[in-house]
Short mmCIF file of C-alpha atoms (C1' of nucleotides) in Angstrom, two decimals:
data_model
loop_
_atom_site.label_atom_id
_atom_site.label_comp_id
_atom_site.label_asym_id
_atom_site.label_seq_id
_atom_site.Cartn_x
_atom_site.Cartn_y
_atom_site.Cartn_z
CA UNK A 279 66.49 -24.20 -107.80
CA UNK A 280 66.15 -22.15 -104.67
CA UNK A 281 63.89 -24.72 -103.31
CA UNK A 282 63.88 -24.74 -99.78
CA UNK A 283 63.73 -27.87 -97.31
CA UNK A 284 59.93 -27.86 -95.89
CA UNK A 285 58.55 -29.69 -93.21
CA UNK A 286 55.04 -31.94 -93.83
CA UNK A 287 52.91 -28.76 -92.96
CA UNK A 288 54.81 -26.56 -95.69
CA UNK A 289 56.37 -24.30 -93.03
CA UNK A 290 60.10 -23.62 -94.12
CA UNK A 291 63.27 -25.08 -91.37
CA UNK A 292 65.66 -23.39 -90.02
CA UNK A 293 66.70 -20.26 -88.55
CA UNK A 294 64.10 -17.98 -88.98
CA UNK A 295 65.12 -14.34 -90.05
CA UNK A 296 65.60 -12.10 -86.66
CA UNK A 297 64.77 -8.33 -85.92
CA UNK A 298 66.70 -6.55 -88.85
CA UNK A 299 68.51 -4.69 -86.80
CA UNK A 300 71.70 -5.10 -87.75
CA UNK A 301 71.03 -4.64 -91.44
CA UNK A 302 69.35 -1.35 -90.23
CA UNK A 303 72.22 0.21 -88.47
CA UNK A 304 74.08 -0.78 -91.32
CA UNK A 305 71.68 1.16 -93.80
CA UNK A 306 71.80 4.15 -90.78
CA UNK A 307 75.73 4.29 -91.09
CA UNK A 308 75.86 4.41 -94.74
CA UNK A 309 73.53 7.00 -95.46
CA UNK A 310 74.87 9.38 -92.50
CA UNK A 311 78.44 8.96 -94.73
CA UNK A 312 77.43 8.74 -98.20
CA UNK A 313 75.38 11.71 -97.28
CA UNK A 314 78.44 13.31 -95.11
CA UNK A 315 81.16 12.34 -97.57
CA UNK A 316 79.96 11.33 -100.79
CA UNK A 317 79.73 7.80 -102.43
CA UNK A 318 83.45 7.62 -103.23
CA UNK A 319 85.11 9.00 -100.54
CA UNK A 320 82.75 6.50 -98.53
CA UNK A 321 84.16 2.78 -97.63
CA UNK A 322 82.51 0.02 -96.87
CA UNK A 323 85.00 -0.47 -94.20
CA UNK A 324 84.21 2.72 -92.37
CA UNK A 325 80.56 2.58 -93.00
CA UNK A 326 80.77 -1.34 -90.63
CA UNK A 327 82.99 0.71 -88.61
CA UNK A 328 80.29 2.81 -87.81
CA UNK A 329 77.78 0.52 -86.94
CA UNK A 330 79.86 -1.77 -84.93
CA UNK A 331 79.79 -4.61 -87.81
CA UNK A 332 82.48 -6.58 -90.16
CA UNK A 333 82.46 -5.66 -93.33
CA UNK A 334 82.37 -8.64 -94.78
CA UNK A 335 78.38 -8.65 -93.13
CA UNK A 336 77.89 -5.44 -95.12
CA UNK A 337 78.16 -7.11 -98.44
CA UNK A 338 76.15 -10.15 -97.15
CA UNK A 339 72.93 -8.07 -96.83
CA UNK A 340 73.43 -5.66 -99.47
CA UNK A 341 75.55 -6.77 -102.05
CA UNK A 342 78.00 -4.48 -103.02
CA UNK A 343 78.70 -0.81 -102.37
CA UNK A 344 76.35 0.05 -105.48
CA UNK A 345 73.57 -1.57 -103.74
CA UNK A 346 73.92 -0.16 -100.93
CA UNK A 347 73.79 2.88 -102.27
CA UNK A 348 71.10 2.64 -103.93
CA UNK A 349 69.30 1.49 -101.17
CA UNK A 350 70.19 4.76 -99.25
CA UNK A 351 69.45 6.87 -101.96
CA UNK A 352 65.37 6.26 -102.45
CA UNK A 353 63.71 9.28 -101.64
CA UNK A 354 61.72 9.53 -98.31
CA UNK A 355 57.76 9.38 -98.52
CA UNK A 356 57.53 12.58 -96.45
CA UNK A 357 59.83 14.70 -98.69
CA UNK A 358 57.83 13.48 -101.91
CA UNK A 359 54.72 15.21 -99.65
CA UNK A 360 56.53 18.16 -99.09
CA UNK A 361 56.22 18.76 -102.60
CA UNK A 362 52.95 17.50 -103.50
CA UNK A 363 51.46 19.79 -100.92
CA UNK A 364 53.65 22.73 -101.73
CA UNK A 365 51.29 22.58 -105.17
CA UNK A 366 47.88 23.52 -102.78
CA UNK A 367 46.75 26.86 -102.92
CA UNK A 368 46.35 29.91 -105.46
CA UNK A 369 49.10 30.87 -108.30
CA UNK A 370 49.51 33.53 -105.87
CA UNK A 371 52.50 32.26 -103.53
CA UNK A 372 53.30 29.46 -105.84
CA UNK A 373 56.98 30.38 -106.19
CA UNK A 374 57.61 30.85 -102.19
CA UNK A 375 56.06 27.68 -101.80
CA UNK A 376 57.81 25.34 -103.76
CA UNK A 377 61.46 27.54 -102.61
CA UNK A 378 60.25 26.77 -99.48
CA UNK A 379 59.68 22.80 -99.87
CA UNK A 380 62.96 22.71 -101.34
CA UNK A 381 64.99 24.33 -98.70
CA UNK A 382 62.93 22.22 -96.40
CA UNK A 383 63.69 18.79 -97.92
CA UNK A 384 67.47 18.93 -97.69
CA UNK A 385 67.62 21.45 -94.79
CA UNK A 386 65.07 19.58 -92.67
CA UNK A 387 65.34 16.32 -90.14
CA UNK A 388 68.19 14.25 -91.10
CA UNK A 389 66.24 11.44 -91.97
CA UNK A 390 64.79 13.60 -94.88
CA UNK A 391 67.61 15.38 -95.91
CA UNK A 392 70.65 12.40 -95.55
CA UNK A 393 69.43 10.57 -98.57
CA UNK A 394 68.53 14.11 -100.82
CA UNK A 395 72.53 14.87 -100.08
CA UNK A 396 73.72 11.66 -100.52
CA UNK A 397 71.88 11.76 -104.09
CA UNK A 398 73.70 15.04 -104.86
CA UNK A 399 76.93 14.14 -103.43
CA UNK A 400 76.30 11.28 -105.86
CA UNK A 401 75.10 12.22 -108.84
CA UNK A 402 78.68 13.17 -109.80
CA UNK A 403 80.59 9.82 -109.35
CA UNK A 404 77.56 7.87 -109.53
CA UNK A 405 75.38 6.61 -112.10
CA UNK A 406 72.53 5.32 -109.80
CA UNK A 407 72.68 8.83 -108.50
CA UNK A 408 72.65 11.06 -111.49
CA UNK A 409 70.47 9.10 -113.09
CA UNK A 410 67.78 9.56 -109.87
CA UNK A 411 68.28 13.01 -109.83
CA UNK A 412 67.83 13.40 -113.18
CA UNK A 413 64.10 11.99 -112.29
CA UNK A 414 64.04 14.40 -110.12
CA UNK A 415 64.78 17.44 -111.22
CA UNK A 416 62.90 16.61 -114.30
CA UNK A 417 59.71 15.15 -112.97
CA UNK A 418 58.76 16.46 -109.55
CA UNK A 419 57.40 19.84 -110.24
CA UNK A 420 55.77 18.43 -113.41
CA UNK A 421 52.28 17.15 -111.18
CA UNK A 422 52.57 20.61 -109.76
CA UNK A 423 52.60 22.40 -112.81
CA UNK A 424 50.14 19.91 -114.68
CA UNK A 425 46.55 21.91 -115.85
CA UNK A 426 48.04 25.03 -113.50
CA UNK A 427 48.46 27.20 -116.71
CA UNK A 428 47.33 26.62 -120.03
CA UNK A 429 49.33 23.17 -121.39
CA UNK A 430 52.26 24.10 -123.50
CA UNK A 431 54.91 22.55 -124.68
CA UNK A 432 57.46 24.51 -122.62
CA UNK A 433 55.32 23.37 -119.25
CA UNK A 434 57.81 20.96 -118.26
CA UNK A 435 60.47 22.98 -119.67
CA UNK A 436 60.18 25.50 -116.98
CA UNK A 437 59.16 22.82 -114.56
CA UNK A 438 62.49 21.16 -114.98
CA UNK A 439 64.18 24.56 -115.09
CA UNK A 440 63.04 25.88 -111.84
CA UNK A 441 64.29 22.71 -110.44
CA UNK A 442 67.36 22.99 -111.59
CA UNK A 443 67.80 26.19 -110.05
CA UNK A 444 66.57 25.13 -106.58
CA UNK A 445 69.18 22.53 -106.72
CA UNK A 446 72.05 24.50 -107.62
CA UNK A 447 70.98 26.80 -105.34
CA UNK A 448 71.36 24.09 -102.52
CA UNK A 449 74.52 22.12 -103.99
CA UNK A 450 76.28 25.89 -103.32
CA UNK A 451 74.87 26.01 -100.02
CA UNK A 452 75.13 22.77 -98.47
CA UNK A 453 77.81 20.46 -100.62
CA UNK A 454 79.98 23.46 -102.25
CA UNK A 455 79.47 25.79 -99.15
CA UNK A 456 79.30 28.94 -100.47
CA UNK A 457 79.79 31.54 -97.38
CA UNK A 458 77.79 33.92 -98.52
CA UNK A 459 74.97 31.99 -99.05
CA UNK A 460 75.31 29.02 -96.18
CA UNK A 461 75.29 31.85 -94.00
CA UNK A 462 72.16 33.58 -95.39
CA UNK A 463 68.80 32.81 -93.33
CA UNK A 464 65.83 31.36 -95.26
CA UNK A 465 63.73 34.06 -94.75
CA UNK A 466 66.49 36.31 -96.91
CA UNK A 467 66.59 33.53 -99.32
CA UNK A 468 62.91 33.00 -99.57
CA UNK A 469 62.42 36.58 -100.49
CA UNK A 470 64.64 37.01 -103.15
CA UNK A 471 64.38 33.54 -104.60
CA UNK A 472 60.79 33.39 -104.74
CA UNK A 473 59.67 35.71 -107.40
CA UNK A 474 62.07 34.47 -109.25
CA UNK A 475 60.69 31.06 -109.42
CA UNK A 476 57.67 32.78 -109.71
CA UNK A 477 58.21 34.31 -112.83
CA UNK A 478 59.81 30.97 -114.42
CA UNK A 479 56.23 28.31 -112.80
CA UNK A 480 53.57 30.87 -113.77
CA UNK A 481 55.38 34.12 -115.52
CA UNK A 482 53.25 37.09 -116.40
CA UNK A 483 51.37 36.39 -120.02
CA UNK A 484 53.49 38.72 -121.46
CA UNK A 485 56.14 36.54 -121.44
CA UNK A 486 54.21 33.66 -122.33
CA UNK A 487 54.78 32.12 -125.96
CA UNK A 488 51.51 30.90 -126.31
CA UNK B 71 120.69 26.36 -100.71
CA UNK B 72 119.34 25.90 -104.03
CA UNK B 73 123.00 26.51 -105.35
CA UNK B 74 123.70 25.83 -108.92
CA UNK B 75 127.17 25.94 -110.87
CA UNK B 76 127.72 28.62 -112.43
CA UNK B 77 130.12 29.74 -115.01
CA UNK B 78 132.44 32.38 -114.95
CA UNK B 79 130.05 35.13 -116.54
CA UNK B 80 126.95 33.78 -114.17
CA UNK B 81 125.51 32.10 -116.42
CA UNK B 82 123.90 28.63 -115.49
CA UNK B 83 125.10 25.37 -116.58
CA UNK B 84 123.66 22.48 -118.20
CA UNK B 85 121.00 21.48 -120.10
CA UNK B 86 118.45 24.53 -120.97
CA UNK B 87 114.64 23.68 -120.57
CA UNK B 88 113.37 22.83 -123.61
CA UNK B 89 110.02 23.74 -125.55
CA UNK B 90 107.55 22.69 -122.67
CA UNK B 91 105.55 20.54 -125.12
CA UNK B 92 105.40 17.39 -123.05
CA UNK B 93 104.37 19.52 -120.10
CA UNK B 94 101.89 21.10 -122.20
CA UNK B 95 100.20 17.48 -123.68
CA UNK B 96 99.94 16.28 -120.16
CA UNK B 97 97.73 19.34 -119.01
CA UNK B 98 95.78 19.23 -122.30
CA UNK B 99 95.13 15.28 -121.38
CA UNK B 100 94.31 16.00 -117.90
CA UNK B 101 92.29 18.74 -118.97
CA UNK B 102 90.25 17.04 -121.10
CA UNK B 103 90.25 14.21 -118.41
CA UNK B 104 88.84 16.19 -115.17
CA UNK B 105 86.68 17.75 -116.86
CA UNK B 106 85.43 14.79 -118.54
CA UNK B 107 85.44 12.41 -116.01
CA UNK B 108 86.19 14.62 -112.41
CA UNK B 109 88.90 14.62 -110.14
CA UNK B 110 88.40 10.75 -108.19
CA UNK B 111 87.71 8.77 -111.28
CA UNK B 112 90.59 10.37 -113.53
CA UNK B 113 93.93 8.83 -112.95
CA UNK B 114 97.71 10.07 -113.32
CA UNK B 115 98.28 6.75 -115.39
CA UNK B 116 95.55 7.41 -117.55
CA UNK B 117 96.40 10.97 -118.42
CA UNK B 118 99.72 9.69 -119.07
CA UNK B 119 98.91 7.28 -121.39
CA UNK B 120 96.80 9.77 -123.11
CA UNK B 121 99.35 12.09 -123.58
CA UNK B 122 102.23 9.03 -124.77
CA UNK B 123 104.16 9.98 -121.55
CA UNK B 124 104.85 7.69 -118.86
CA UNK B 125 103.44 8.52 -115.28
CA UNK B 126 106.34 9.74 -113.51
CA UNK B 127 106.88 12.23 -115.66
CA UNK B 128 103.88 13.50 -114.75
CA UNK B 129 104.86 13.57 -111.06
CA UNK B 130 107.79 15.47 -112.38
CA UNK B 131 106.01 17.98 -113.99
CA UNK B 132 103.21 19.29 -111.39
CA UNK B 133 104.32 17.28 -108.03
CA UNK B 134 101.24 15.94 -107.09
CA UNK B 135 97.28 14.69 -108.20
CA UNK B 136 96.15 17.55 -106.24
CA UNK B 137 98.47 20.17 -107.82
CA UNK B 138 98.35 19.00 -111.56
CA UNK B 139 94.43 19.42 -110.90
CA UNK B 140 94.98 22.98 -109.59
CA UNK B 141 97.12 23.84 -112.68
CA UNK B 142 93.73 22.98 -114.66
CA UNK B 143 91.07 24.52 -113.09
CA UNK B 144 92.16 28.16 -113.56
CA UNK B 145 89.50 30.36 -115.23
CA UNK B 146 90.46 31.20 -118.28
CA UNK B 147 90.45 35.12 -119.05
CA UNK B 148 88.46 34.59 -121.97
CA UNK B 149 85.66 33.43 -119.63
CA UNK B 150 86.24 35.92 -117.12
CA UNK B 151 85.79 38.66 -119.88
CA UNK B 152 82.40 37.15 -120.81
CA UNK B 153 81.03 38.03 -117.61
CA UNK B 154 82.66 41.40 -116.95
CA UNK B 155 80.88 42.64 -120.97
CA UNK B 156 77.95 40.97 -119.59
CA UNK B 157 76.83 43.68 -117.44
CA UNK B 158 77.80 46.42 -120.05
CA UNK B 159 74.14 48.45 -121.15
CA UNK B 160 71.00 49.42 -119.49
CA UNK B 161 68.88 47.19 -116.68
CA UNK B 162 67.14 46.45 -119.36
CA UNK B 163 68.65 43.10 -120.89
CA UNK B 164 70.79 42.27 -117.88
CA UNK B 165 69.29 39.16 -117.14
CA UNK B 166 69.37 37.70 -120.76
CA UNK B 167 72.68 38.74 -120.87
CA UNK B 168 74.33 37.29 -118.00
CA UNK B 169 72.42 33.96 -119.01
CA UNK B 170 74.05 33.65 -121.72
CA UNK B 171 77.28 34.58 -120.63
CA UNK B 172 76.84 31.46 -117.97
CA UNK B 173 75.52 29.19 -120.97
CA UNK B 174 78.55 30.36 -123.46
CA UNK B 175 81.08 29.97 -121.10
CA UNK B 176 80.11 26.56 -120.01
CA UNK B 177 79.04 25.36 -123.50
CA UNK B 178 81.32 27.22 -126.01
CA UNK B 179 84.97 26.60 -126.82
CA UNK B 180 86.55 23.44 -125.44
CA UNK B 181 89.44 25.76 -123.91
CA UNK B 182 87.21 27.43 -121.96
CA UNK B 183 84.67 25.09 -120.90
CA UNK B 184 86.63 22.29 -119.48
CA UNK B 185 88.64 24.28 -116.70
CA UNK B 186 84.73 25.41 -115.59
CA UNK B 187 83.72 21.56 -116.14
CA UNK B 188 86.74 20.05 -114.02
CA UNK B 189 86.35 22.79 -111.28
CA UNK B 190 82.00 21.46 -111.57
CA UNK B 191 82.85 17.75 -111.35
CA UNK B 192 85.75 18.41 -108.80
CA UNK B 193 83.79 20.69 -106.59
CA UNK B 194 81.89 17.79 -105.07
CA UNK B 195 84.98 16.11 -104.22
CA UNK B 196 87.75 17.83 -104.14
CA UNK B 197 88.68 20.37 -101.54
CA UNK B 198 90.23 23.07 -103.38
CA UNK B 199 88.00 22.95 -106.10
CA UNK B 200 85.13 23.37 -103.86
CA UNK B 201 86.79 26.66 -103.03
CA UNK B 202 87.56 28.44 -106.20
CA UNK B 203 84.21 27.19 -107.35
CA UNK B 204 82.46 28.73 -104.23
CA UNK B 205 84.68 31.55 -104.94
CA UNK B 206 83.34 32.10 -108.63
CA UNK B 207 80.13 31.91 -107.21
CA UNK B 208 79.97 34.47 -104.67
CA UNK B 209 82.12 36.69 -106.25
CA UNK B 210 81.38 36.75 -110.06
CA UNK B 211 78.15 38.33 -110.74
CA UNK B 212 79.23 41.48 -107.94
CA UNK B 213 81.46 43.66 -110.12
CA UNK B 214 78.24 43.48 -112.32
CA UNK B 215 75.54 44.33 -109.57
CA UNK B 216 78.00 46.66 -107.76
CA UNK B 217 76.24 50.37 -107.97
CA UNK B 218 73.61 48.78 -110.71
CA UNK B 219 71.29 49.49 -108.06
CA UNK B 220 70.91 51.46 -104.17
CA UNK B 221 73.45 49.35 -102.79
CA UNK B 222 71.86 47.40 -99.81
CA UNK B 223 73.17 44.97 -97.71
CA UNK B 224 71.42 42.28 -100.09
CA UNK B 225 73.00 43.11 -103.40
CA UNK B 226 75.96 40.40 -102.56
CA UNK B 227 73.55 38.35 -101.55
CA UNK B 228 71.64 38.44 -104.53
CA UNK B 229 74.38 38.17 -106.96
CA UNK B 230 75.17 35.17 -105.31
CA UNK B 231 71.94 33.18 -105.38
CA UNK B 232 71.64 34.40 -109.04
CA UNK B 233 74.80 32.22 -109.60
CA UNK B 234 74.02 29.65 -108.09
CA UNK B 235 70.97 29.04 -109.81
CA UNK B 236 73.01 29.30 -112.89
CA UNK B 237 75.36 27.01 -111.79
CA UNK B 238 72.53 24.55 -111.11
CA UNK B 239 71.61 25.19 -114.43
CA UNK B 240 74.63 23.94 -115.87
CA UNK B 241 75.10 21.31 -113.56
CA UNK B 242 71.66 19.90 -114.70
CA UNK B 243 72.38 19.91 -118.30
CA UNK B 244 75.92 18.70 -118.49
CA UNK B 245 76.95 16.86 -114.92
CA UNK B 246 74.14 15.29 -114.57
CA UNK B 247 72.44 14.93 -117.89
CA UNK B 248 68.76 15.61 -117.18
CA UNK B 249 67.41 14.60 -120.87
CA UNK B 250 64.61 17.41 -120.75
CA UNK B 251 67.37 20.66 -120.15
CA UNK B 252 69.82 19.06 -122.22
CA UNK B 253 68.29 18.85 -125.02
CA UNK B 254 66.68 22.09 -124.74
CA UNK B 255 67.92 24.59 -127.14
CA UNK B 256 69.69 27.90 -125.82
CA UNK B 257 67.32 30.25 -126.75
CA UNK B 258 64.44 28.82 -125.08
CA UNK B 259 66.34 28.46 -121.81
CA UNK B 260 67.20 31.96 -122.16
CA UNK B 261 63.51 33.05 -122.56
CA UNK B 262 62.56 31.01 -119.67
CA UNK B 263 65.55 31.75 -117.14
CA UNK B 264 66.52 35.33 -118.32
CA UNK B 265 63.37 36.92 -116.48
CA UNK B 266 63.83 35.51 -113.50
CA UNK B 267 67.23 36.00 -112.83
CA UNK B 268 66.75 39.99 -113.84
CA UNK B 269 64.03 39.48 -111.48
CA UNK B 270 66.98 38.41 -108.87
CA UNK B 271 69.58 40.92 -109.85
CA UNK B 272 67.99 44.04 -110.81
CA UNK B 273 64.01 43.85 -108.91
CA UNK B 274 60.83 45.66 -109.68
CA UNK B 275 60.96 48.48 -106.98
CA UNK B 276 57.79 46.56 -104.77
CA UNK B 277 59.96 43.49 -104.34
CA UNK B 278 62.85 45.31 -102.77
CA UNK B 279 63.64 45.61 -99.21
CA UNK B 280 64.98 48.90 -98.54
"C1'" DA C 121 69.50 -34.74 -80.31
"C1'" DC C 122 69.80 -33.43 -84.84
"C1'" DT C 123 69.27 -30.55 -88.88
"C1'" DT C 124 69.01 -26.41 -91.28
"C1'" DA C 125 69.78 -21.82 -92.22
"C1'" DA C 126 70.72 -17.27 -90.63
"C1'" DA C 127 74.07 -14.28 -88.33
"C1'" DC C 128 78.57 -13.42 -87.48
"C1'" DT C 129 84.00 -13.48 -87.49
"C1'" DC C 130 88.48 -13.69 -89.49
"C1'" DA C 131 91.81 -13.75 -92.89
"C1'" DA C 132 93.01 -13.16 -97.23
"C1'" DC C 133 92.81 -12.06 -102.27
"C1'" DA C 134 93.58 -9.37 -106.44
"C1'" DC C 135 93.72 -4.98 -108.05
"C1'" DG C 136 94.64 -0.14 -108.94
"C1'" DC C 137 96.08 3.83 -106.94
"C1'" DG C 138 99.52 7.91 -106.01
"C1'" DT C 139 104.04 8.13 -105.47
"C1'" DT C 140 109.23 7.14 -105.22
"C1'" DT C 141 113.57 5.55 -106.58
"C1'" DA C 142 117.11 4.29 -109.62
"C1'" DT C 143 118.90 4.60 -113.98
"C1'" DA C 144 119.42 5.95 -118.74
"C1'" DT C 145 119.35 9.44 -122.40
"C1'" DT C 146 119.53 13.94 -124.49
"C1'" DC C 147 121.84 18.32 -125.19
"C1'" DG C 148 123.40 23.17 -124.20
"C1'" DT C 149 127.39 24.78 -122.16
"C1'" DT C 150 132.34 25.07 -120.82
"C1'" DA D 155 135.70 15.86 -124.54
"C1'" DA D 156 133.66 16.52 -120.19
"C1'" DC D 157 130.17 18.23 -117.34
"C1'" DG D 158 125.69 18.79 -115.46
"C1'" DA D 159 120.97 19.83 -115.77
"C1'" DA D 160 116.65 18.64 -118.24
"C1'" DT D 161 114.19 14.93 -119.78
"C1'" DA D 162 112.71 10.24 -120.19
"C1'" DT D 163 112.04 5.21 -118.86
"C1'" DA D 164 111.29 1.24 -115.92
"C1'" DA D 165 110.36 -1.04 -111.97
"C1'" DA D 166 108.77 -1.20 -107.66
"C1'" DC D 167 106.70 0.29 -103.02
"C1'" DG D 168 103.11 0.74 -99.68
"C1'" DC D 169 98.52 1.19 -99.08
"C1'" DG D 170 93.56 0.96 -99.19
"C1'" DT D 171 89.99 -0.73 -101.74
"C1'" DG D 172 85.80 -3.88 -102.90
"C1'" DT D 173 85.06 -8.40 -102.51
"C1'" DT D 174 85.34 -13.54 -101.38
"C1'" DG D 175 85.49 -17.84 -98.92
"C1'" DA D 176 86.06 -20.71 -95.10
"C1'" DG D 177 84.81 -21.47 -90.52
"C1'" DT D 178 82.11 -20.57 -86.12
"C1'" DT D 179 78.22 -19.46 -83.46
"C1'" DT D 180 73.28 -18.87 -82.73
"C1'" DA D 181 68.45 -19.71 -83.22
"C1'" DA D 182 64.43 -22.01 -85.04
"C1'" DG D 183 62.41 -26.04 -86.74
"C1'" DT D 184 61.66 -31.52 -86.46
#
DNA sequence: ACTTAAACTCAACACGCGTTTATATTCGTT
DNA sequence: AACGAATATAAACGCGTGTTGAGTTTAAGT
């Protein structure tokens, strides 16, 4: 099955697949709402709204709302950099650095950020979601951490915990919108949150267990 | 307006409310519900039927989805005492202490975890949850930090970030389910986190600002 | 010209939701 | 016994949802 009619020199017939750009604004809308409102509170009816399409076209390029989803939710190259690179350097800084990337990734350029908030906007009604943030929180500082201090077992441990931090830390800011703290610069943040994290990626030996 | 017969002595007529305990099932199922399952995905049928009670009645009861839900959240004194004995005793300790009063309270008796867990899973979607749970935030930790140290402009703003992280924390290992914190024992989240967030609440002298 | 498939439009379906209305039953009070 | 409020039951309403299918138009191939 599947096969397709060919002409003698093998070349499919047909319409041939145009510019995508339909599907694109499609996949623009959606993540600007799933991002803005959440995955539930999201229709497929506004999200064709929004880019001047039917919605029945929606579900004929992605096929349902899951999908789509998921398709918004895949984490942007350039972010996954921001935290590789925020690994460079000396022990010394480590903590402001990877505050830094984090604040960065979801409080950057929208085409960063929109698909980071639609994850944790997610992650509470979706499984996709929770289960990709899951990977995230658990894995991402884990490279950075890797061979930094000697290799115990409780590595990824506080890998995983400073993560979880950073993202709470965020979720009050930008999805629960905690005054106190949306209002607060980065600079302010960055110097209180810092040694913090710090003290949890590459503590002091004395509170080392091994 | 609002008139009701009245005998001769004052006293009102008909039928006395009864023991509340079908008003009482129907907030223990919904309860259990939210906090299970969050505000969008839990239904008014389905906390009927878990509480042998047909869904008007639970219209009757609390008037609306949104209201029933705001009978629930409420933070239960027993929690709210946690926190205000956390910050009993020296510097020393603090940030051990109020870790565990963040773990305890959102892992410890089903009465007082599930108001916390409905207000997490609501907070994302539902507008009065985000609220109270912003309010808890900002507010919770700064009877605790309030003359602990010189009080500068800051010490809100550090009590605040400390709770969020916390909250992030929590979110991690129960909302979202990220396999390495959950199944992480208390104690060696405590040794991990507990530094850093003294670090945040009560600072080496060097790392202050004023 | 004719065929094929992609791109698009329109209308409808089935379902579950929060909520309302109408009606029956219980039961303390007069 | 009669009343009236508290409580319970049953059926339905209106609406928005994700999703489907049928039909039309457009573009690329022979």
């Amino acid at each position: 099955m599947n096969a397709q009619e060919t002409t003698s020199s093998g070349r499919p017939r047909g319409r041939r697949p145009g510019t995508q750009s339909t599907r694109k604004a499609v996949l623009d809308a959606a993540r600007k709402r799933f991002a803005a409102d959440g995955f539930t509170a999201t229709t497929i009816r506004r999200i064709a709204s929004d880019a001047n399409v039917d919605a029945s076209q929606v579900m004929q390029f992605f096929r349902s709302k899951d999908e789509l989803f998921a398709a918004v939710m895949s984490i942007p190259p350039s972010v996954l950099g921001l935290f590789d690179t925020a690994f460079d350097g000396p022990d010394n800084g480590l903590g402001e650095r990877v505050v830094r990337a984090y604040l960065q990734a979801w409080e950057g350029a929208p085409e960063d950020s929109e698909p980071l908030m639609a994850m944790l906007r997610g992650a509470i009604v979706n499984n996709n979601a929770s289960t990709q943030l899951a990977d995230f929180i658990q894995s991402r500082l884990l490279d950075g951490t890797r061979g930094r201090a000697a290799d115990d077992s409780d590595t990824a441990l506080r890998a995983g915990l400073a993560s979880s931090m950073l993202v709470g830390l965020v979720i009050s800011r930008r999805v629960i919108g905690v005054p106190l703290l949306s209002r607060a610069d980065t600079a302010a943040i960055v110097r209180i949150a810092a040694p913090a994290i710090q003290e949890i990626l590459a503590p002091p030996a004395n509170n080392r267990t091994s």
